[in-house]
PDB file of C-alpha atoms in Angstrom:
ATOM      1  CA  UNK A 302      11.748  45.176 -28.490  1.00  0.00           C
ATOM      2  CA  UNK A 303      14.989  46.689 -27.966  1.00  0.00           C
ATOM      3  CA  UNK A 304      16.227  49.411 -30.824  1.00  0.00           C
ATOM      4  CA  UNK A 305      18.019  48.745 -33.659  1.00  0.00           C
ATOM      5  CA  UNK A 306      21.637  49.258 -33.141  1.00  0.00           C
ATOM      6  CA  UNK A 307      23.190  52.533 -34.999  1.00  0.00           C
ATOM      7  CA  UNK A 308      25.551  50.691 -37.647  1.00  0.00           C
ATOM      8  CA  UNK A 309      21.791  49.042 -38.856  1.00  0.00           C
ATOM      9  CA  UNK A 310      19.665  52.344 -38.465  1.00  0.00           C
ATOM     10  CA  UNK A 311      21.949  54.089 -39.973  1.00  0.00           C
ATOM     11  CA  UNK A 312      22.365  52.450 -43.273  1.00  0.00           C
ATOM     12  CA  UNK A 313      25.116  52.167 -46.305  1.00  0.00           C
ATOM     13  CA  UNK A 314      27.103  55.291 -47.155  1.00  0.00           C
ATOM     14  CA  UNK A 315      29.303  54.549 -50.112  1.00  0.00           C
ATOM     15  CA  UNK A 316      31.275  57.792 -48.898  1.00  0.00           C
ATOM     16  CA  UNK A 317      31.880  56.394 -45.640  1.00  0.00           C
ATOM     17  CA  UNK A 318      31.022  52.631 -45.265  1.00  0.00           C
ATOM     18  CA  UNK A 319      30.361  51.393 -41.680  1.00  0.00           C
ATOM     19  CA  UNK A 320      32.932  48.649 -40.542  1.00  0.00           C
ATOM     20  CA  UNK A 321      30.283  47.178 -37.956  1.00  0.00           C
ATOM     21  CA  UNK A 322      27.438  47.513 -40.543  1.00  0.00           C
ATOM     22  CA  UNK A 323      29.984  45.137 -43.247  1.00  0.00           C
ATOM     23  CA  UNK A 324      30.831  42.560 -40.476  1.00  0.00           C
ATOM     24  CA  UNK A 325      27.270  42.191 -39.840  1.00  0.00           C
ATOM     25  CA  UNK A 326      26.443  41.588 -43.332  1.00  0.00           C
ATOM     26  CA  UNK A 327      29.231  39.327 -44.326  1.00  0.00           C
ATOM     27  CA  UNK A 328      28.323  35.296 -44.526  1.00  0.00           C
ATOM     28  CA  UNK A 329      31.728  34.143 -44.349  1.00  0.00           C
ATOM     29  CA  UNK A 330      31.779  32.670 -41.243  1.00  0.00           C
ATOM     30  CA  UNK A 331      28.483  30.867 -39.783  1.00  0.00           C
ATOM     31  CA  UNK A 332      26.920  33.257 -36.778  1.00  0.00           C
ATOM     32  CA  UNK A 333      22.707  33.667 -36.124  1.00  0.00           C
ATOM     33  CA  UNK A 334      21.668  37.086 -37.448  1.00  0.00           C
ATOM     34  CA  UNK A 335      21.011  37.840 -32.997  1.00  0.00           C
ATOM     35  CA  UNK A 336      24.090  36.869 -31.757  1.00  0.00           C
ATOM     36  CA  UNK A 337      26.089  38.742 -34.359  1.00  0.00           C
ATOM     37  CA  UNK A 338      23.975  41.790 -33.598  1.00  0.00           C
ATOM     38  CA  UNK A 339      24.549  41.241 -30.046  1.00  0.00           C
ATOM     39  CA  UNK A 340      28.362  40.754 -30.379  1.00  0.00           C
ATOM     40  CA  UNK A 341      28.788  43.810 -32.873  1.00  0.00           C
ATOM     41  CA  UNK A 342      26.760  46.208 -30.232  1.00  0.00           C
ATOM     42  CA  UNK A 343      29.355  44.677 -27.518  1.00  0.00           C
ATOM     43  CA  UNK A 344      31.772  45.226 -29.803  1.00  0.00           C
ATOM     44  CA  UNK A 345      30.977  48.824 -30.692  1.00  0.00           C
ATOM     45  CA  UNK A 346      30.516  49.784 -27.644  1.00  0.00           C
ATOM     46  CA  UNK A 347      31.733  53.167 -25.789  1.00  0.00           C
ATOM     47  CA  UNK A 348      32.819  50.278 -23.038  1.00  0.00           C
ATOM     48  CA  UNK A 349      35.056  48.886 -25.679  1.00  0.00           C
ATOM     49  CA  UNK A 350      36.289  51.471 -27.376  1.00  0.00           C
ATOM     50  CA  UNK A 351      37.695  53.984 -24.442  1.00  0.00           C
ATOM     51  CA  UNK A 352      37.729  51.387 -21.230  1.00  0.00           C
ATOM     52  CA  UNK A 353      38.876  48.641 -22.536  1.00  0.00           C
ATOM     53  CA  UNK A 354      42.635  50.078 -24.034  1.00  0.00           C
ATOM     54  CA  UNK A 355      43.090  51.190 -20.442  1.00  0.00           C
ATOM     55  CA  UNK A 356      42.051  47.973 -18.167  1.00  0.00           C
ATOM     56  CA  UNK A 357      43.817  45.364 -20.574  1.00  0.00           C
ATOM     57  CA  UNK A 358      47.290  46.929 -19.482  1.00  0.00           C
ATOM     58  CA  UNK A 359      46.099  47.209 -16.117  1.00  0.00           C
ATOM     59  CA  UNK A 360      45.271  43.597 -15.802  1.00  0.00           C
ATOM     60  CA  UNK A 361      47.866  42.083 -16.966  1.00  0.00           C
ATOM     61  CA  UNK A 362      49.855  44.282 -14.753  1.00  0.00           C
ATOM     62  CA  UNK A 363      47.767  42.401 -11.782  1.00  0.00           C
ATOM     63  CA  UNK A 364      48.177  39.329 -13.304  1.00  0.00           C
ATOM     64  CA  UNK A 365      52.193  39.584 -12.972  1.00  0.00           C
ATOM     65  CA  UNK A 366      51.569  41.010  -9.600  1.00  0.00           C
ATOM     66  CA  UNK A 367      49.047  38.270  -8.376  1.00  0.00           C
ATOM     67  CA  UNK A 368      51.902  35.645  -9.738  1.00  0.00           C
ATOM     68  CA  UNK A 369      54.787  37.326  -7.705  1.00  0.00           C
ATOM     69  CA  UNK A 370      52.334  37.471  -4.233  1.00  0.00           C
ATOM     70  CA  UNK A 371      51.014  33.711  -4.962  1.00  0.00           C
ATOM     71  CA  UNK A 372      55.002  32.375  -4.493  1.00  0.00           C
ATOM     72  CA  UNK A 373      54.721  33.582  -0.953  1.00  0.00           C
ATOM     73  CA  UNK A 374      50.753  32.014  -0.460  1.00  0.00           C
ATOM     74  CA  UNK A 375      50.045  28.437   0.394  1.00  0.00           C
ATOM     75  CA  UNK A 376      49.927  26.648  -2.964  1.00  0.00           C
ATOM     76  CA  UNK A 377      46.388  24.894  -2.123  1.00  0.00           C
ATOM     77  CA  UNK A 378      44.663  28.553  -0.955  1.00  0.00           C
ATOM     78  CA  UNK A 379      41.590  29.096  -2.935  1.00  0.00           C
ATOM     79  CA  UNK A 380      38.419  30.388  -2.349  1.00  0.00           C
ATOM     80  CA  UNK A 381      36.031  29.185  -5.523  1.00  0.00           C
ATOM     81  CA  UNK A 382      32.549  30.191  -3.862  1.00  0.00           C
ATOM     82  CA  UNK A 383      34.051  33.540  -3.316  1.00  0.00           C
ATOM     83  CA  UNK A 384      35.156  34.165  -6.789  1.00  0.00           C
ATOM     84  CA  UNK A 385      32.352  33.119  -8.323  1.00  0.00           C
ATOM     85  CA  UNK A 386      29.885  35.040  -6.095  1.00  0.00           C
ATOM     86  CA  UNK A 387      32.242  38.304  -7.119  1.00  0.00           C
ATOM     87  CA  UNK A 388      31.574  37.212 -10.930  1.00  0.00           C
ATOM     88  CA  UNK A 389      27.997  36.470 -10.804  1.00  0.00           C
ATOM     89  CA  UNK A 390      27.093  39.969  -9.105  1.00  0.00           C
ATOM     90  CA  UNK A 391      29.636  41.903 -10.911  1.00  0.00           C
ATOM     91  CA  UNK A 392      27.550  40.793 -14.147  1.00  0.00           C
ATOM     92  CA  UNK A 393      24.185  41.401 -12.462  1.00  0.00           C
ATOM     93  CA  UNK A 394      25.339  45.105 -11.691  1.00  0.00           C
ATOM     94  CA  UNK A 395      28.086  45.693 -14.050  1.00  0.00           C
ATOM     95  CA  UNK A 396      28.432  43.674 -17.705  1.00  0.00           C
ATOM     96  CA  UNK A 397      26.170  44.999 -20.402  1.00  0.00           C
ATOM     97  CA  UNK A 398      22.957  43.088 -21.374  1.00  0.00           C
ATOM     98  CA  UNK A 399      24.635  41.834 -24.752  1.00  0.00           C
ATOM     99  CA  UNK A 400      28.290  40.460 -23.044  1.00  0.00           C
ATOM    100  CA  UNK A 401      25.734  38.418 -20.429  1.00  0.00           C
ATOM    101  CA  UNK A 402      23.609  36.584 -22.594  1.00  0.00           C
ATOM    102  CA  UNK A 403      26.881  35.710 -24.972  1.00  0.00           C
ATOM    103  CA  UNK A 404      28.691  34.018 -21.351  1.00  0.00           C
ATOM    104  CA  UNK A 405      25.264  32.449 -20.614  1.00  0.00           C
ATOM    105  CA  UNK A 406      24.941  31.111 -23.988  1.00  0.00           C
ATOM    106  CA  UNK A 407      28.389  29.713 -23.894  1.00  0.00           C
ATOM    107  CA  UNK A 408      27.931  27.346 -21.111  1.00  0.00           C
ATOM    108  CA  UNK A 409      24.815  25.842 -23.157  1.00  0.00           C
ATOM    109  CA  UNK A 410      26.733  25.852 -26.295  1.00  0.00           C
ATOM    110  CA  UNK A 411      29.929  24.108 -25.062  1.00  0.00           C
ATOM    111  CA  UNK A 412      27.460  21.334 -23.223  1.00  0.00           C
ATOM    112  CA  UNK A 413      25.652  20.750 -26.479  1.00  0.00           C
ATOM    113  CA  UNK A 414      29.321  20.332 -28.527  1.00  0.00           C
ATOM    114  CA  UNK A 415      30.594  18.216 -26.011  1.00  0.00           C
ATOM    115  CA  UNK A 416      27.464  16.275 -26.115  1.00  0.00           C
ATOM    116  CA  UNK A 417      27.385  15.953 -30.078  1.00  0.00           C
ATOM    117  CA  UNK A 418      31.191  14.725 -30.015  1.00  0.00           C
ATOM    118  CA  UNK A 419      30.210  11.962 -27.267  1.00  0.00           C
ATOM    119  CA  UNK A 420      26.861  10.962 -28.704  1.00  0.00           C
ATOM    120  CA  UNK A 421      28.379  10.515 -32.052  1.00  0.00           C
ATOM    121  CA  UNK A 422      31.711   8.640 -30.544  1.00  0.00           C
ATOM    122  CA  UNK A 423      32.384   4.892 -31.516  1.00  0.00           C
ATOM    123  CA  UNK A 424      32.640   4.343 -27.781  1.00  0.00           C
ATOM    124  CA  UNK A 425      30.277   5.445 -24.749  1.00  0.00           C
ATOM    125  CA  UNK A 426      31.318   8.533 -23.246  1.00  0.00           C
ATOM    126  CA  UNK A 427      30.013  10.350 -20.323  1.00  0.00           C
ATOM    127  CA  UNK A 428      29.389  14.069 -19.860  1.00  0.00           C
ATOM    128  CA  UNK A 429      28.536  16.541 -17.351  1.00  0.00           C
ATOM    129  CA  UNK A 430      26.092  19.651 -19.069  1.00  0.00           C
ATOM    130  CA  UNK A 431      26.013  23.011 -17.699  1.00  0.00           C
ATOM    131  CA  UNK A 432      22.996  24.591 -18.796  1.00  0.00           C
ATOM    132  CA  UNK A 433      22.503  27.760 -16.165  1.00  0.00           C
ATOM    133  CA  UNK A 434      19.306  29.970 -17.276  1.00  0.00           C
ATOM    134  CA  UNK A 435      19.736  32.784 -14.743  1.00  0.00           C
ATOM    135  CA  UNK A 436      22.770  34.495 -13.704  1.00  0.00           C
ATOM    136  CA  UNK A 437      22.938  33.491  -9.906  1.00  0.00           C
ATOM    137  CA  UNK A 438      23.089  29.584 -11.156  1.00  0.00           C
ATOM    138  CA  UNK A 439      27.338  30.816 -12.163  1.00  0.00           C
ATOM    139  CA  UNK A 440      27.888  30.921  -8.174  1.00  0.00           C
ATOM    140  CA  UNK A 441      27.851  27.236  -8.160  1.00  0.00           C
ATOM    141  CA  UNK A 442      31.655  27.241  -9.673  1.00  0.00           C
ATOM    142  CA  UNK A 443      30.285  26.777 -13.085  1.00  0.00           C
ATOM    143  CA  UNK A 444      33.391  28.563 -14.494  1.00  0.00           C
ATOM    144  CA  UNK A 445      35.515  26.306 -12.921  1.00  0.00           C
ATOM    145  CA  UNK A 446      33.380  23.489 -13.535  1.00  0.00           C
ATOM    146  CA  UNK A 447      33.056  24.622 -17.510  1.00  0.00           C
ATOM    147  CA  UNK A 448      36.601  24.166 -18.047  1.00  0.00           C
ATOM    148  CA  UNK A 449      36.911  20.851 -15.936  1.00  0.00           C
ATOM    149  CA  UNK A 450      34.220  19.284 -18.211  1.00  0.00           C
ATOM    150  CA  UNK A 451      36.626  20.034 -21.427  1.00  0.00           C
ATOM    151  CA  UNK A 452      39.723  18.387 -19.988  1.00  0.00           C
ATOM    152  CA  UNK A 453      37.265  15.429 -18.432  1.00  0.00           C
ATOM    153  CA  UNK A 454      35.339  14.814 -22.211  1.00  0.00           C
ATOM    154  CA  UNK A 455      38.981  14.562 -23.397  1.00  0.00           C
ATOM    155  CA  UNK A 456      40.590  11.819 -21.279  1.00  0.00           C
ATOM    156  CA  UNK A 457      37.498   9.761 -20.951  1.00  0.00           C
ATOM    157  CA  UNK A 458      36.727   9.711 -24.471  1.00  0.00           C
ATOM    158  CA  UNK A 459      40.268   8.839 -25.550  1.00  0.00           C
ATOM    159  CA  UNK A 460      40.818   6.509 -22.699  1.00  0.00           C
ATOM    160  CA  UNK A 461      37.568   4.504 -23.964  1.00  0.00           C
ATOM    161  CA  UNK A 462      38.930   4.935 -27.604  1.00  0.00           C
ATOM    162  CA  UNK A 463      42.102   3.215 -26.641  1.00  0.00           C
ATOM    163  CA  UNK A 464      40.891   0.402 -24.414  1.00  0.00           C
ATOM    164  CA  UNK A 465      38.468  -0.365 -27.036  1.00  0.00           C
ATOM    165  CA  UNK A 466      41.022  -0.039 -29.989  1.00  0.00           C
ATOM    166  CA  UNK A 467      38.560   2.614 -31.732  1.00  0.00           C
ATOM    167  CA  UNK A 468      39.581   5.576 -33.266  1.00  0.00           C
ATOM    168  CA  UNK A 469      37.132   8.535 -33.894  1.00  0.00           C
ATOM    169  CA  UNK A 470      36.127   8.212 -37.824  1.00  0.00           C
ATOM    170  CA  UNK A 471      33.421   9.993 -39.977  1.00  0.00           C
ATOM    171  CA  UNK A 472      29.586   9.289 -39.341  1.00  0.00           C
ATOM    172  CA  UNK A 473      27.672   9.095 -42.281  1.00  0.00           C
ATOM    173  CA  UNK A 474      24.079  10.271 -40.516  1.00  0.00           C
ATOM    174  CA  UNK A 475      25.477  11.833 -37.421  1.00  0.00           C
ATOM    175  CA  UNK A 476      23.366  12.473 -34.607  1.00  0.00           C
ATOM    176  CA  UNK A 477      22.601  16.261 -33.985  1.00  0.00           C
ATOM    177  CA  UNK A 478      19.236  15.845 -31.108  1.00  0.00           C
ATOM    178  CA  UNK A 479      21.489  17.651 -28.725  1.00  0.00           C
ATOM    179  CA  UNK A 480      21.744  20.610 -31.119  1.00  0.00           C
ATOM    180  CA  UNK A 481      19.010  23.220 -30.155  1.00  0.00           C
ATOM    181  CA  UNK A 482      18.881  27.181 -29.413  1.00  0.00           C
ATOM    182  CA  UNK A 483      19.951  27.936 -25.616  1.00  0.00           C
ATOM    183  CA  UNK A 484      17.040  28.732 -23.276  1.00  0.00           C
ATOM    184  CA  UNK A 485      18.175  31.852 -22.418  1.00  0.00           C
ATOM    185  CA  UNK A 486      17.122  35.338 -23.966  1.00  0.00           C
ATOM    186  CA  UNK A 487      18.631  38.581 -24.345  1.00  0.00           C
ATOM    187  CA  UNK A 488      15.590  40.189 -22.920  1.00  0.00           C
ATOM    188  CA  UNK A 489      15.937  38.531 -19.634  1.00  0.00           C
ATOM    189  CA  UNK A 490      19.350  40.073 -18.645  1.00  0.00           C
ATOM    190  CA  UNK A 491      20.254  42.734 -16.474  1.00  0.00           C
ATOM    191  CA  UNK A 492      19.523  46.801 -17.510  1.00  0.00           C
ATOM    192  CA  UNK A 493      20.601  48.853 -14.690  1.00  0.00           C
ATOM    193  CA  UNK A 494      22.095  51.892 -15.314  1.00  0.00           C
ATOM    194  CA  UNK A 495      25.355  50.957 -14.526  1.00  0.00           C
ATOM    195  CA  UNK A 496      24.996  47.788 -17.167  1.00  0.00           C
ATOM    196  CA  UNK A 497      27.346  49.089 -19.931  1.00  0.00           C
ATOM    197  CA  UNK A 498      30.756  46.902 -19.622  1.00  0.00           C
ATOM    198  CA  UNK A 499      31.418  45.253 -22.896  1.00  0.00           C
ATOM    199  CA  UNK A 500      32.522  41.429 -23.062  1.00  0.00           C
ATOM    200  CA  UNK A 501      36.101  42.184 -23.522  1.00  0.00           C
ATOM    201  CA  UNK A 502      37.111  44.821 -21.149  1.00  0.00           C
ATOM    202  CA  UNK A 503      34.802  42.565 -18.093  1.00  0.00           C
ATOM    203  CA  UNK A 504      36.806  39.245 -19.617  1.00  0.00           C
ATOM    204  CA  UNK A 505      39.880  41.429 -18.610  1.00  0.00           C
ATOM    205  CA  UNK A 506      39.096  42.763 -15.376  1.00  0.00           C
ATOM    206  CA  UNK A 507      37.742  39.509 -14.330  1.00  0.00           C
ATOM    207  CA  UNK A 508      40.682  37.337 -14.823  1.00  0.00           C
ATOM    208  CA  UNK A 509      43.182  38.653 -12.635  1.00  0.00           C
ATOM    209  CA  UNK A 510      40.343  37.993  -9.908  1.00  0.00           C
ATOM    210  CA  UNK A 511      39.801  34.784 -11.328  1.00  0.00           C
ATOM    211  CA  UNK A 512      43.823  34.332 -10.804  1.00  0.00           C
ATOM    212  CA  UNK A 513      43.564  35.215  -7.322  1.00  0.00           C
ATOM    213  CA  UNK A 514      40.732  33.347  -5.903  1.00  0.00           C
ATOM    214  CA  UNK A 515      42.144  30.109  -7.468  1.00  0.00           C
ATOM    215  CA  UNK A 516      45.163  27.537  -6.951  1.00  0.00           C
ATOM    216  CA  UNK A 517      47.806  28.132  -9.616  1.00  0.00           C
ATOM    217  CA  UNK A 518      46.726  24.627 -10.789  1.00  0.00           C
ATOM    218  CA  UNK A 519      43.422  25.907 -11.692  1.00  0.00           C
ATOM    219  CA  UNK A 520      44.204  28.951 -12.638  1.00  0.00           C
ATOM    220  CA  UNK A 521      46.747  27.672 -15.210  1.00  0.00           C
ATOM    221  CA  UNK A 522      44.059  24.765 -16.334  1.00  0.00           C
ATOM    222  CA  UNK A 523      41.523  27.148 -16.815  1.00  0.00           C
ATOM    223  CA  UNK A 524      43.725  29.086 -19.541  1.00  0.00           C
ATOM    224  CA  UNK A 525      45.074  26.433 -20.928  1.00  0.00           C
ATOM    225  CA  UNK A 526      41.582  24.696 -21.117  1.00  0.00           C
ATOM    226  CA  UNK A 527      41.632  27.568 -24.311  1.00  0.00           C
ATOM    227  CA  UNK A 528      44.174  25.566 -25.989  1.00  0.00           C
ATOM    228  CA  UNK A 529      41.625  22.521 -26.829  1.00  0.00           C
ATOM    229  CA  UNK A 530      39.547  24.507 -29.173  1.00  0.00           C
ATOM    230  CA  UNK A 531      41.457  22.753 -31.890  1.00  0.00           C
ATOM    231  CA  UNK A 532      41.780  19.688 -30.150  1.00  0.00           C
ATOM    232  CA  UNK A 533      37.380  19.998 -30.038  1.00  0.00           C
ATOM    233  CA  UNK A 534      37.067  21.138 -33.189  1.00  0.00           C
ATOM    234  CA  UNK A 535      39.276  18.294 -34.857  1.00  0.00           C
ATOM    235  CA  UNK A 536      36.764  16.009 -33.234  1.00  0.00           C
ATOM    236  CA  UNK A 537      33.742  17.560 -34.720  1.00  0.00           C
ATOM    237  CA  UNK A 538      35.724  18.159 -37.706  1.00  0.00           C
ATOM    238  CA  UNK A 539      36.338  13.934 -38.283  1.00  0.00           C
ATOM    239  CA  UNK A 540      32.837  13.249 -37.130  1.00  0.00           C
ATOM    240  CA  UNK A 541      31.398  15.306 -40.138  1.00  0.00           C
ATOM    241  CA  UNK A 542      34.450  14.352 -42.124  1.00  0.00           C
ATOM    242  CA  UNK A 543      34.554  18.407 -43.341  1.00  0.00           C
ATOM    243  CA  UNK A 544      38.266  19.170 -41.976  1.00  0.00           C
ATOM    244  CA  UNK A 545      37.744  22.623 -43.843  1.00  0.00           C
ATOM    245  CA  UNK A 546      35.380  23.956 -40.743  1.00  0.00           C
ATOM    246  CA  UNK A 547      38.968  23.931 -38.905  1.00  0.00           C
ATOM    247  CA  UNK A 548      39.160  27.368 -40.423  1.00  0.00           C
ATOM    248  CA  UNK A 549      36.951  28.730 -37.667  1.00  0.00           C
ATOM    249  CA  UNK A 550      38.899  27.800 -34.845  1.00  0.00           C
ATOM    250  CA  UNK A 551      42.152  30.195 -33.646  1.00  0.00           C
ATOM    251  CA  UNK A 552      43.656  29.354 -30.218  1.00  0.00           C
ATOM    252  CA  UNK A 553      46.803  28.042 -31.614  1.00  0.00           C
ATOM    253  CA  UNK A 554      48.334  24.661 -30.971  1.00  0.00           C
ATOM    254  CA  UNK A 555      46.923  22.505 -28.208  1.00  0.00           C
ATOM    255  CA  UNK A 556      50.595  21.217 -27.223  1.00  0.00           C
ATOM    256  CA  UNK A 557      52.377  25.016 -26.987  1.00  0.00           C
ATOM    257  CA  UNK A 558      50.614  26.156 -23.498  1.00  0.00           C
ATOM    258  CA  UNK A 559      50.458  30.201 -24.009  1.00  0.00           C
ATOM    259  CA  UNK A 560      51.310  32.637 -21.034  1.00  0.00           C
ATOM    260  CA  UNK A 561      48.149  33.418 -19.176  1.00  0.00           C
ATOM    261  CA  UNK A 562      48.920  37.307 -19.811  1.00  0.00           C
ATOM    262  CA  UNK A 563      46.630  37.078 -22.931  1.00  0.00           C
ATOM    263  CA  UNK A 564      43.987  34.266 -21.290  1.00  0.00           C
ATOM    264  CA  UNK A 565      41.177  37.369 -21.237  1.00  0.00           C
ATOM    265  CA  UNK A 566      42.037  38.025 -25.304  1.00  0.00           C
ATOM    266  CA  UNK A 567      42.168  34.251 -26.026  1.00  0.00           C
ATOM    267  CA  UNK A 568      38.848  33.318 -24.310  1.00  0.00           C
ATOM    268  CA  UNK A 569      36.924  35.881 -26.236  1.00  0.00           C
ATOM    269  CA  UNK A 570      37.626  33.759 -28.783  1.00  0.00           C
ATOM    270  CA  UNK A 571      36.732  30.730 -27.435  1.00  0.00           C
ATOM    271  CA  UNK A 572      33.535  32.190 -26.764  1.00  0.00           C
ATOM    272  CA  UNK A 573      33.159  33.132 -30.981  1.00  0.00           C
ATOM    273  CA  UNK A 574      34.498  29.547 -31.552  1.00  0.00           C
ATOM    274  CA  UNK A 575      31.884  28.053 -29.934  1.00  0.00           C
ATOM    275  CA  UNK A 576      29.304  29.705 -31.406  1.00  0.00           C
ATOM    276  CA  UNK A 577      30.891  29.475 -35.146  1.00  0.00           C
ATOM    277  CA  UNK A 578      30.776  25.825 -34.373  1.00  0.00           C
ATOM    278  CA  UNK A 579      27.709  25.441 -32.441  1.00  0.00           C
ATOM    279  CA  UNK A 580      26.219  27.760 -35.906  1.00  0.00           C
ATOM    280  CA  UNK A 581      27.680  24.653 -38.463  1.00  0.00           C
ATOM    281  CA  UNK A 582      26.189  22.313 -36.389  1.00  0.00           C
ATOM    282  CA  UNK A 583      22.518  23.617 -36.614  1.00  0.00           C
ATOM    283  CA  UNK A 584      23.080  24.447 -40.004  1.00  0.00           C
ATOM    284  CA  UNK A 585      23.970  20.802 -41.005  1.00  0.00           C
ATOM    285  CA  UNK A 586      21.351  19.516 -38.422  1.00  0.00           C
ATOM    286  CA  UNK A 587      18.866  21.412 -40.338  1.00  0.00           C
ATOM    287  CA  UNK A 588      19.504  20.076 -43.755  1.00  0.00           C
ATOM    288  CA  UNK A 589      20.105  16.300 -42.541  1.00  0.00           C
ATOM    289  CA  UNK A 590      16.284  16.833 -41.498  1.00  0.00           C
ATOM    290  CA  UNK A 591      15.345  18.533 -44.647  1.00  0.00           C
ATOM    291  CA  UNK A 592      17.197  15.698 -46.590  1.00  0.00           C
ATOM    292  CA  UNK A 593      15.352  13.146 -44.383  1.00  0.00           C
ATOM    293  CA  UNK A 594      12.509  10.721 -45.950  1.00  0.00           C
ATOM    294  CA  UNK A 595      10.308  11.953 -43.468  1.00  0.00           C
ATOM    295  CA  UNK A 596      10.550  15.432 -44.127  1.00  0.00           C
ATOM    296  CA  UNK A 597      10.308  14.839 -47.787  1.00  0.00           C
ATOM    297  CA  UNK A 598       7.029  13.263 -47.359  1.00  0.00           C
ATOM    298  CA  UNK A 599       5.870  15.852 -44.921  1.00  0.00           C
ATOM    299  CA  UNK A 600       6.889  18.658 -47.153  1.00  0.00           C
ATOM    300  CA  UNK A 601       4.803  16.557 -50.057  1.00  0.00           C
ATOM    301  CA  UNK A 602       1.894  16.275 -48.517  1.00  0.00           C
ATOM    302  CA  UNK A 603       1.642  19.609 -47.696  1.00  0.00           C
ATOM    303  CA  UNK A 604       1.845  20.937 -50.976  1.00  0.00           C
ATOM    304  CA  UNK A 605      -0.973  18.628 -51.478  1.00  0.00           C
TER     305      UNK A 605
END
């Protein structure tokens, strides 16, 4: 069992409050008691703190650079297998235990709310789930594939809407199977002793690699695939008819396309959007079964 972390062993001072230890306790916005802990420890990291100030500069620097060399490349160059190899064993050596097991949940996560906004469509809609369990599975171009799946769930599902004159509309019992906890643990990810980059500061050294390993097509679809947080939460949003959950989302509008400069900020939090949302959802999947008839009964007869 791993240690508690230091803003929870340490307890309240009155005198001199803990910022990490108040985050942790607020209910505000919907996160699992784990991955909160995990993404405060990230978060309050050494990593954080002291690397991160000096790579985010740095990378964006590259990522100006990388633009100004890629005029002169052939505009179809690429080499996916490449970057994604570079990813996968810069985690496995590099990212701290907590940052890994937040990416790897986030390829379940976004497969299980693309699923629930499909399943619970007027129309049929097909998608394509990522569900890696160990960190070798990313070398089969599951980043790129990740953010092709959000673009693909949006044109076929509003294709089908149109040539079927639906519209998406509020579902009275909506279907939530899909919704379950990721199998993939904390415990299982990488400790080496050179495991201690946080989530942020790896986001940021990773995308100027991710920029140069990829067409500019995909390079600019893959930050822009950031924008369609609202455009995904608006569709969970009228399935559950509660357009108040929109609060959670902040990507800004899906039309304004954003300079990539700020692509390893913004998908940080498209990672804590997912899981907000992903949270709602098993929230409101576990009181639609405690509302059911069936659990009623069960819950009766066991107090029998």
């Amino acid at each position: 069992m791993s240690p508690q972390p230091d803003f929870l062993a340490a307890g309240h001072d009155p005198k001199d409050p803990n910022p990490w230890l108040a985050l942790y306790l607020d209910r505000s916005t919907p996160l699992p008691d784990a991955v909160k802990e995990a993404w405060l420890v990230d978060s309050s990291s050494a990593s954080r703190q002291y690397l991160l100030p000096i790579i985010r500069p740095l990378a964006r620097a590259f990522i100006v650079l990388i633009q100004i060399v890629k005029m002169v490349m052939p505009k179809r160059w690429s080499a996916s297998r490449t970057l994604h190899w570079i990813l996968a064993e810069g985690m496995k050596r590099l990212v701290a235990p907590e940052a890994n097991w937040l990416v790897m949940r986030h390829f379940h996560l976004g497969a299980q709310i693309l699923a629930f906004i499909a399943r619970n469509s007027p129309v049929p809609v097909e998608t394509t789930p990522l569900t890696p369990v160990a960190l070798d599975e990313l070398k089969d171009d599951l980043f790129v594939k990740h953010d092709i799946n959000l673009f693909n769930l949006v044109i076929r599902l509003n294709q089908a809407l149109r040539e079927h004159g639906e519209v998406l509309a509020p579902v009275a019992e909506p279907d939530f199977s899909m919704i379950q906890e990721p199998a993939v643990r904390l415990e299982d990810m990488p400790r080496g002793p050179l495991n201690v980059i946080d989530l942020q500061t790896a986001i940021e050294c990773f995308t100027p690699i991710f920029q140069f390993f990829l067409t500019d097509n995909d390079f600019w679809r893959a930050a822009n695939s950031l924008q369609l947080d609202e455009t995904i939460g608006l569709y969970a949003a009228t399935i559950l008819g509660a357009p108040q959950h929109l609060i959670l989302l902040n990507n800004k509008h899906p039309l304004v396309p954003m300079s990539t400069l700020r692509a390893g900020y913004r998908l940080v939090l498209h990672g804590l959007s997912s899981e907000m949302l992903h949270a709602l959802l098993t929230r409101l999947k576990e009181a639609q079964h405690s509302a059911s008839p069936q659990a009623r009964a069960q819950a009766e007869a066991a107090a029998l």
